[in-house]
XYZ file of C-alpha atoms in Angstrom:
326
model
C 91.169 125.587 68.375
C 87.735 124.088 69.022
C 88.824 120.934 67.176
C 91.912 120.674 69.407
C 89.754 121.056 72.508
C 87.429 118.354 71.222
C 90.323 115.982 70.581
C 91.855 116.717 73.990
C 88.498 116.249 75.681
C 88.029 112.941 73.906
C 91.525 111.817 74.923
C 90.995 112.723 78.571
C 87.577 111.114 78.641
C 88.926 108.008 76.929
C 91.774 107.819 79.461
C 89.426 108.077 82.411
C 87.150 105.455 80.905
C 90.092 103.114 80.395
C 91.222 103.594 84.003
C 87.723 102.847 85.265
C 87.540 99.801 82.989
C 90.925 98.548 84.215
C 89.831 99.008 87.841
C 86.592 97.145 87.197
C 88.459 94.328 85.463
C 90.949 94.136 88.330
C 88.099 93.745 90.786
C 86.318 91.274 88.541
C 89.446 89.118 88.179
C 90.215 89.148 91.901
C 92.242 87.311 93.034
C 94.708 86.858 90.207
C 97.968 86.830 92.190
C 99.210 85.581 95.594
C 97.630 86.955 98.766
C 99.849 87.910 101.687
C 98.545 87.233 105.200
C 100.316 89.204 107.926
C 100.251 87.843 111.470
C 101.687 90.483 113.855
C 102.748 87.822 116.386
C 105.452 85.112 116.531
C 104.999 82.022 114.367
C 103.475 79.018 116.109
C 101.190 81.010 118.395
C 97.417 80.854 118.519
C 96.942 83.660 115.958
C 99.281 81.878 113.560
C 97.216 78.688 113.943
C 94.056 80.644 113.138
C 95.624 82.356 110.137
C 96.852 79.146 108.563
C 93.737 77.080 109.218
C 91.343 79.604 107.706
C 93.255 81.529 105.042
C 95.035 78.542 103.537
C 91.629 76.949 102.983
C 90.489 80.151 101.260
C 93.538 79.813 99.000
C 92.649 76.220 98.147
C 89.065 77.171 97.382
C 90.221 80.025 95.150
C 93.114 78.021 93.661
C 95.395 80.882 94.604
C 98.636 81.019 96.598
C 98.347 82.324 100.149
C 101.534 83.341 101.972
C 101.333 83.592 105.782
C 103.979 85.947 107.129
C 104.704 86.345 110.843
C 105.725 89.941 111.510
C 105.945 90.368 115.302
C 107.191 93.431 117.122
C 105.916 96.521 118.870
C 103.129 94.564 120.589
C 101.682 93.797 117.133
C 101.969 97.428 115.964
C 104.529 96.739 113.222
C 102.500 94.133 111.359
C 99.184 95.889 111.878
C 100.515 99.244 110.647
C 101.882 97.531 107.537
C 98.377 96.394 106.581
C 96.770 99.721 107.514
C 99.198 101.443 105.121
C 99.038 98.805 102.374
C 97.477 99.216 98.956
C 93.675 98.855 99.220
C 93.588 96.072 96.625
C 92.660 93.048 98.748
C 96.030 91.329 98.445
C 97.269 92.077 101.970
C 95.304 90.714 104.920
C 95.794 91.007 108.659
C 94.862 88.293 111.171
C 94.874 89.605 114.725
C 92.999 90.025 117.986
C 91.795 92.961 120.094
C 95.145 94.775 119.839
C 94.044 96.078 116.434
C 91.218 97.930 118.170
C 92.947 99.131 121.332
C 96.580 99.865 120.438
C 95.811 103.301 118.930
C 94.513 104.192 122.407
C 97.557 102.718 124.155
C 100.252 104.172 121.914
C 100.953 107.785 121.021
C 101.567 106.757 117.424
C 100.490 103.196 116.750
C 100.469 103.953 113.041
C 96.771 103.574 112.309
C 93.243 104.394 113.421
C 91.266 101.223 114.100
C 87.928 102.386 112.704
C 89.298 104.492 109.836
C 92.178 102.444 108.444
C 91.021 98.838 108.832
C 87.934 96.937 107.737
C 87.021 93.572 109.259
C 86.196 91.150 106.453
C 85.861 87.925 108.384
C 85.540 86.573 111.899
C 88.084 83.848 112.410
C 87.499 82.504 115.921
C 86.792 83.250 119.548
C 89.759 82.545 121.794
C 89.140 80.519 124.960
C 91.608 81.053 127.784
C 92.235 79.837 131.321
C 93.721 81.403 134.456
C 96.700 79.394 135.710
C 99.016 79.327 138.721
C 102.002 77.191 139.659
C 101.032 73.970 141.517
C 102.830 75.244 144.623
C 100.519 78.276 144.875
C 98.321 77.780 148.014
C 95.144 78.619 146.094
C 92.750 76.276 144.338
C 90.211 78.906 143.302
C 90.301 82.426 141.912
C 88.800 83.737 145.162
C 91.623 82.175 147.166
C 94.212 83.663 144.807
C 92.544 87.070 145.070
C 92.718 86.923 148.872
C 96.453 86.215 148.668
C 96.979 89.021 146.149
C 95.050 91.515 148.296
C 97.360 90.821 151.228
C 100.443 91.239 149.028
C 99.696 94.167 146.666
C 102.275 94.410 143.900
C 104.282 91.436 145.179
C 102.849 88.807 142.826
C 103.850 88.732 139.155
C 101.582 88.528 136.124
C 103.216 87.376 132.885
C 101.817 89.638 130.167
C 102.310 88.339 126.589
C 101.617 91.779 125.095
C 100.143 95.089 126.209
C 96.662 95.405 124.738
C 96.528 91.724 123.746
C 93.450 89.624 124.439
C 95.253 88.060 127.414
C 96.202 91.454 128.821
C 92.630 92.730 128.480
C 91.237 89.607 130.163
C 93.672 90.115 133.034
C 92.835 93.805 133.395
C 89.128 93.012 133.617
C 89.870 90.452 136.346
C 92.153 92.791 138.289
C 89.541 95.565 138.161
C 86.723 93.243 139.211
C 88.757 91.713 142.058
C 90.388 94.940 143.229
C 93.923 93.525 143.141
C 97.271 94.780 141.885
C 99.927 92.514 140.371
C 103.324 93.446 138.949
C 103.148 93.324 135.167
C 106.028 91.452 133.504
C 106.115 91.836 129.738
C 106.807 88.991 127.280
C 106.847 88.617 123.500
C 104.048 86.093 123.353
C 102.475 83.431 125.558
C 104.939 80.498 125.294
C 107.819 82.096 127.213
C 105.483 83.483 129.858
C 104.033 80.000 130.323
C 107.517 78.509 130.722
C 108.275 81.021 133.456
C 105.033 80.147 135.235
C 106.012 76.467 135.190
C 109.372 77.344 136.760
C 107.540 79.446 139.395
C 108.959 82.785 138.253
C 105.442 84.065 137.542
C 102.478 83.808 139.920
C 99.527 84.114 137.508
C 99.025 83.590 133.798
C 96.001 83.724 131.545
C 96.767 81.392 128.668
C 94.983 80.269 125.511
C 93.363 76.914 126.149
C 95.201 75.189 123.304
C 98.594 76.127 124.759
C 97.615 75.421 128.360
C 95.915 72.008 128.100
C 99.021 69.789 127.718
C 100.630 71.419 130.770
C 97.424 71.201 132.811
C 97.192 67.486 132.023
C 100.885 67.047 132.921
C 100.304 68.754 136.273
C 102.917 71.439 135.686
C 100.330 74.221 136.062
C 97.069 74.493 138.026
C 93.866 75.907 136.455
C 91.693 78.194 138.589
C 88.988 79.319 136.134
C 88.222 79.554 132.440
C 87.747 83.107 131.167
C 84.682 82.167 129.129
C 80.916 82.461 129.415
C 80.484 78.686 129.744
C 82.593 75.734 130.839
C 84.834 74.063 128.279
C 84.608 70.368 127.450
C 88.281 69.629 128.121
C 88.116 71.074 131.651
C 84.611 70.195 132.869
C 85.500 70.609 136.547
C 87.052 74.074 136.136
C 84.489 76.846 136.757
C 83.968 79.843 134.550
C 85.225 83.163 135.884
C 81.581 84.128 136.558
C 80.961 80.916 138.509
C 84.156 81.668 140.421
C 82.613 84.915 141.643
C 83.778 87.533 139.131
C 81.214 87.801 136.310
C 82.525 91.273 135.372
C 85.779 89.615 134.277
C 84.106 87.428 131.657
C 85.659 88.245 128.298
C 85.904 86.049 125.208
C 88.146 87.845 122.701
C 87.878 87.235 118.994
C 90.382 87.156 116.171
C 89.365 88.929 113.001
C 90.687 89.151 109.460
C 91.157 92.712 108.240
C 92.078 94.568 105.056
C 92.903 98.201 104.373
C 89.697 100.226 104.798
C 89.793 101.642 101.273
C 89.513 98.219 99.641
C 86.649 98.234 97.072
C 83.337 96.825 98.258
C 83.291 94.175 95.528
C 86.603 92.740 96.720
C 85.622 93.012 100.392
C 82.466 91.037 99.641
C 84.440 88.395 97.784
C 86.857 88.003 100.702
C 84.021 87.765 103.216
C 82.354 85.034 101.167
C 85.638 83.145 100.911
C 86.321 83.286 104.643
C 82.775 82.257 105.562
C 82.992 79.298 103.185
C 86.345 78.256 104.666
C 84.936 78.396 108.210
C 82.302 75.843 107.183
C 84.886 73.434 105.761
C 84.966 70.224 107.885
C 88.774 70.126 108.011
C 89.000 73.768 109.117
C 86.345 73.124 111.752
C 88.352 70.107 112.944
C 91.566 72.143 113.222
C 89.836 74.922 115.141
C 88.063 72.439 117.425
C 91.379 70.728 118.240
C 92.791 74.149 119.117
C 89.696 74.980 121.218
C 89.018 78.112 119.179
C 85.503 77.877 117.712
C 84.756 79.881 114.582
C 81.584 81.376 113.161
C 80.803 82.757 109.690
C 79.473 86.324 109.880
C 78.196 88.881 107.338
C 80.005 92.193 106.900
C 77.312 94.216 108.685
C 77.610 92.073 111.823
C 81.405 92.295 111.709
C 81.300 96.088 111.492
C 78.938 96.242 114.478
C 81.097 93.830 116.494
C 84.242 95.790 115.690
C 82.637 99.080 116.770
C 81.149 97.628 119.982
C 84.398 95.951 121.047
C 86.368 99.108 120.272
C 84.143 101.104 122.630
C 84.141 98.446 125.351
C 87.878 97.780 125.321
C 88.997 101.393 125.160
C 86.875 101.923 128.285
C 88.706 99.029 129.999
C 92.007 100.710 129.155
C 90.852 104.093 130.382
C 89.806 102.706 133.763
C 92.680 100.254 134.207
C 95.497 102.743 134.630
C 97.408 101.133 131.759
C 100.131 103.596 130.781
C 100.243 105.293 127.395
C 103.191 103.798 125.575
């Protein structure tokens, strides 16, 4: 009997050792198969541009296939939940904005907990945006628009490309700071909302700079302020939202790259190194500069602190904005 126990003990111990060895080898060989990048927004949008510019360069550096998959729906909940529930092996990444941090507060069952189920492994870019109105709007500044909105509470329309999105949060900060109320009109992304602003169906939009610039130059929309902490080179005469009189509305959202929180530290570190290297690539920097979305390499400790701080700040915005639980 004792010999049987010894043999069984050896077999169990050997099995555990083999499993640990296999796991270590899997981490050491990472990546050895294609990596899937999920973008929880429509293809062609600003997040998609970020995802392709940065992650495809990581793939080239690693000599590994990277597949970017747009999975919109549910105000980014569908794609984000898919990554939160994915295998923690480093082969499924999420590229998204503030919605990853705030949607669990906005939705009864978003499908994940921001700080428990996701780990930020790389900072892609900061998104610069601009407040726009139709050229026929009798306002040339944010203050003038605010005065009009105060006299017509609820009568003016705001085109919202997604509840909890960076654009929505920027707008909520402005509305709170200015003490105005606009009617929220929901869209599945910025492009359609921008089209409706150009046809004068909407009265105010906050739009990513990359998407807005061609229409500003064509004169089909009128910029009132940039929602950044400093003026942007392409619109030198357009004031920042702080210069326009509403410093509390300043908000520069960022787009992060996330993996499932249980992903081993060795793989997380490898991904972080790969993303930071890609962000320093001249061609990636050129693509991001053209899109007016500057990027910055960051270590994991700084990313964790940024994620926690933004989670606290943005959930407070939601709590005080009156945004309805979905």
